[in-house]
């Protein structure tokens, strides 16, 4: 930590234009909420972002309609080295609080499925709402502003010196809301982690989360990229599982075959719990015990071929209602899939009555318990979020303030708290931003 006492004539009051009660770096969801909350308390606030366009991640979120919260958000929907850390912030600012804000601004929204709330028309209204909220408060927004460095003067009222290209700004409190590494194309940087390290604050290794899986071209592997590419566009309502910290984690939702591997909501969800070399298991028909089904078919429809019998497995109607999927067919296993699925394609074309039980068992297992190891994820350029980040042991769960550095706060995605897919990450950004905004 350097001291800059000799460079500027610091005032103890906030009379000077460059002096603030609080400076927030990063004008995303968390930074805006911290600014609104601090500003509402009369705090003179500066909100800085290096991007020219403010709120880009909000704009692209939810397919352009911003899934701004989840009605059912609870601490169980978050991954963190400390699973209890998020509790206090999430309790202090709940989905209903953000819904009230959205309603105050007469923004039309709807629930898509599973408590996920989306704007009816465009995410832009959320960005406009946030800008409107700060416009009546003592909050100044500076875009296209690059922060070169930050210095800290422990004993001074204006402890932080935020050094930008042309000038420095000074503040009593500093909030880092610069997000994670996901989607560098629209301005993500490692700034928050660098600042944490500079102040001796530990970082839990960041990794891409809510991200599609990739398979490589190695043709000696049973499930290679060619297999997925030739089925690209195919989707299943599936249950996908993996082990995480000795616990089985499962999600039941759609999966989608892509040109590089697997995507879809269930795959994105499980990716947050995945690490290199780890197995995932996919139940391609969670509503059917396929072994049981084949044994019954062997007795009742013995003359039929196994491929015909598999094609007769359909999605029940209530499942469509439950998932609101766009599965455009009733049959779970299409002809093409059965022909190409490595575990099925060399099946004898005999009537099922002639097939031994152990063969039926292995067919059933390959569909109800399809086990595979992705080669990689599509990385930060495609990840919706970054898991890991500022170690929660370094922060107060009540205020988000760094225990080692009074006045320094971390909020939003930069912190080691990662939500599920479905509005949970914005809820964390709003809640942690609110929590810090109340404390600064
Ligand atoms: P966020 O990344 O939003 O903001 C950080 C800000 O800091 C940015 O404005 C950036 O420009 C700025 N910044 C970075 N480095 C800087 C530096 N060095 N100097 C100054 N400024 C700097 N979640 C959800 O709940 N519902 C959804 O629908 C979606 N959809 C979605 C789609 C896609 C494609 C992505 C990539 C992500 C989502 N998410 C989501 C996740 C959600 O967008 C994300 O978790 C929040 O935006 C995180 O908010 P933060 O404010 O923490 O970071």
XYZ file of C-alpha atoms in Angstrom, residues 47-233:
187
model
C -20.006 5.335 -10.158
C -17.206 4.587 -12.623
C -17.152 2.210 -15.584
C -14.509 1.765 -18.252
C -17.073 0.899 -20.934
C -18.652 3.527 -23.129
C -21.949 1.608 -23.122
C -23.374 1.176 -19.656
C -25.121 -2.030 -18.574
C -24.151 -4.222 -21.534
C -24.466 -7.451 -19.572
C -27.944 -6.498 -18.457
C -28.783 -5.685 -22.068
C -27.736 -9.125 -23.402
C -29.094 -11.053 -20.429
C -32.014 -13.417 -20.639
C -31.843 -13.476 -24.424
C -32.378 -9.681 -24.465
C -35.241 -9.750 -21.958
C -33.266 -9.854 -18.685
C -34.302 -12.582 -16.287
C -33.923 -9.996 -13.517
C -34.714 -12.201 -10.516
C -36.108 -15.524 -9.401
C -39.143 -15.506 -7.109
C -37.806 -18.511 -5.226
C -34.169 -17.406 -4.788
C -32.720 -18.850 -1.595
C -29.165 -19.551 -0.368
C -29.509 -23.144 -1.645
C -29.398 -21.831 -5.207
C -25.827 -20.567 -4.848
C -22.370 -22.137 -4.985
C -19.622 -20.779 -2.768
C -16.723 -22.122 -0.735
C -18.787 -20.886 2.202
C -22.402 -21.924 1.494
C -23.698 -19.788 4.404
C -22.092 -16.524 3.318
C -24.867 -15.303 1.002
C -27.665 -15.795 3.562
C -27.594 -12.433 5.232
C -27.440 -10.373 2.017
C -30.138 -12.454 0.334
C -32.389 -12.030 3.369
C -31.742 -8.274 3.485
C -32.808 -7.673 -0.100
C -35.257 -10.202 -1.481
C -36.734 -10.860 -4.943
C -39.891 -9.049 -3.790
C -37.834 -5.896 -3.152
C -36.572 -5.830 -6.718
C -40.035 -6.689 -8.064
C -41.369 -3.662 -6.150
C -38.760 -1.461 -7.830
C -39.646 -2.840 -11.263
C -43.351 -2.278 -10.549
C -42.670 1.281 -9.360
C -41.238 1.943 -12.828
C -44.263 0.271 -14.477
C -42.091 -2.300 -16.227
C -44.088 -5.173 -17.677
C -42.763 -8.615 -16.848
C -43.825 -12.249 -16.742
C -42.804 -15.525 -15.170
C -41.363 -17.800 -17.851
C -40.959 -20.949 -15.739
C -39.667 -22.053 -12.337
C -39.992 -18.581 -10.772
C -37.876 -16.898 -13.475
C -39.061 -13.312 -14.068
C -38.354 -11.717 -17.449
C -39.145 -8.317 -18.976
C -41.991 -8.578 -21.481
C -40.160 -6.623 -24.179
C -36.526 -5.656 -23.697
C -33.761 -5.585 -21.073
C -33.184 -1.930 -21.910
C -35.980 -0.942 -19.543
C -33.980 -2.296 -16.590
C -30.935 -0.218 -17.578
C -33.157 2.852 -18.014
C -34.746 2.168 -14.640
C -31.340 2.024 -12.903
C -30.198 5.235 -14.601
C -33.450 6.953 -13.667
C -33.068 5.856 -10.043
C -29.641 7.494 -9.700
C -30.656 10.622 -11.608
C -32.415 12.070 -8.548
C -29.662 11.131 -6.143
C -26.235 12.574 -5.345
C -24.699 9.987 -7.690
C -22.411 10.838 -10.584
C -21.938 8.286 -13.380
C -18.675 8.314 -15.327
C -18.418 6.008 -18.340
C -15.323 5.395 -20.540
C -13.155 5.929 -17.481
C -10.120 3.731 -16.923
C -8.896 3.243 -13.389
C -5.126 2.903 -13.450
C -4.553 2.159 -9.803
C -5.905 2.517 -6.307
C -4.046 3.662 -3.249
C -5.030 3.552 0.372
C -4.266 5.972 3.176
C -5.228 4.221 6.374
C -5.414 7.187 8.715
C -7.183 9.640 6.435
C -10.912 10.350 6.166
C -10.619 10.067 2.377
C -8.872 6.718 2.479
C -9.005 5.768 -1.200
C -7.229 7.433 -4.081
C -8.710 6.159 -7.339
C -6.198 7.057 -10.004
C -7.737 7.452 -13.469
C -6.155 8.606 -16.754
C -6.471 12.348 -16.314
C -7.152 12.795 -12.616
C -7.649 11.129 -9.260
C -10.826 10.812 -7.235
C -10.874 10.393 -3.476
C -13.341 8.629 -1.217
C -14.004 7.351 2.244
C -15.365 4.014 0.954
C -14.623 2.061 -2.196
C -16.876 -0.605 -3.695
C -15.464 -3.010 -6.275
C -18.288 -4.190 -8.547
C -16.321 -5.101 -11.655
C -17.827 -8.582 -12.116
C -16.009 -11.715 -13.259
C -14.177 -12.829 -16.376
C -17.185 -13.926 -18.434
C -17.680 -12.383 -21.854
C -14.505 -10.264 -22.152
C -15.923 -9.120 -25.529
C -18.201 -6.712 -23.632
C -15.771 -5.427 -21.044
C -15.122 -8.117 -18.423
C -11.709 -7.757 -16.791
C -9.747 -9.247 -13.910
C -9.638 -5.804 -12.257
C -11.504 -6.900 -9.121
C -9.174 -9.826 -8.530
C -6.110 -7.642 -9.079
C -7.344 -5.107 -6.540
C -8.092 -7.892 -4.055
C -4.578 -9.300 -4.499
C -3.044 -5.853 -4.140
C -4.674 -5.592 -0.708
C -3.609 -9.138 0.275
C -7.146 -10.553 -0.083
C -7.391 -14.209 -1.110
C -9.047 -15.269 -4.361
C -10.748 -18.621 -4.952
C -9.592 -19.667 -8.425
C -12.150 -18.336 -10.938
C -13.614 -20.761 -13.473
C -16.266 -20.500 -16.198
C -19.734 -21.533 -14.997
C -23.175 -21.806 -16.630
C -21.265 -22.768 -19.752
C -21.724 -25.402 -22.517
C -19.581 -28.552 -22.610
C -17.244 -29.363 -25.486
C -16.066 -32.676 -26.842
C -12.954 -32.958 -29.020
C -12.435 -34.543 -32.429
C -10.655 -37.663 -31.161
C -12.368 -40.390 -33.195
C -11.037 -43.114 -30.878
C -13.408 -41.737 -28.237
C -16.928 -43.106 -28.127
C -18.609 -39.726 -27.726
C -16.635 -37.298 -29.888
C -17.503 -33.961 -31.443
C -18.704 -35.602 -34.677
C -21.394 -37.516 -32.789
C -22.729 -34.327 -31.174
C -22.388 -32.257 -34.368
C -24.344 -34.768 -36.397
C -27.174 -34.534 -33.866
C -26.908 -30.743 -33.370
C -30.260 -29.203 -32.551
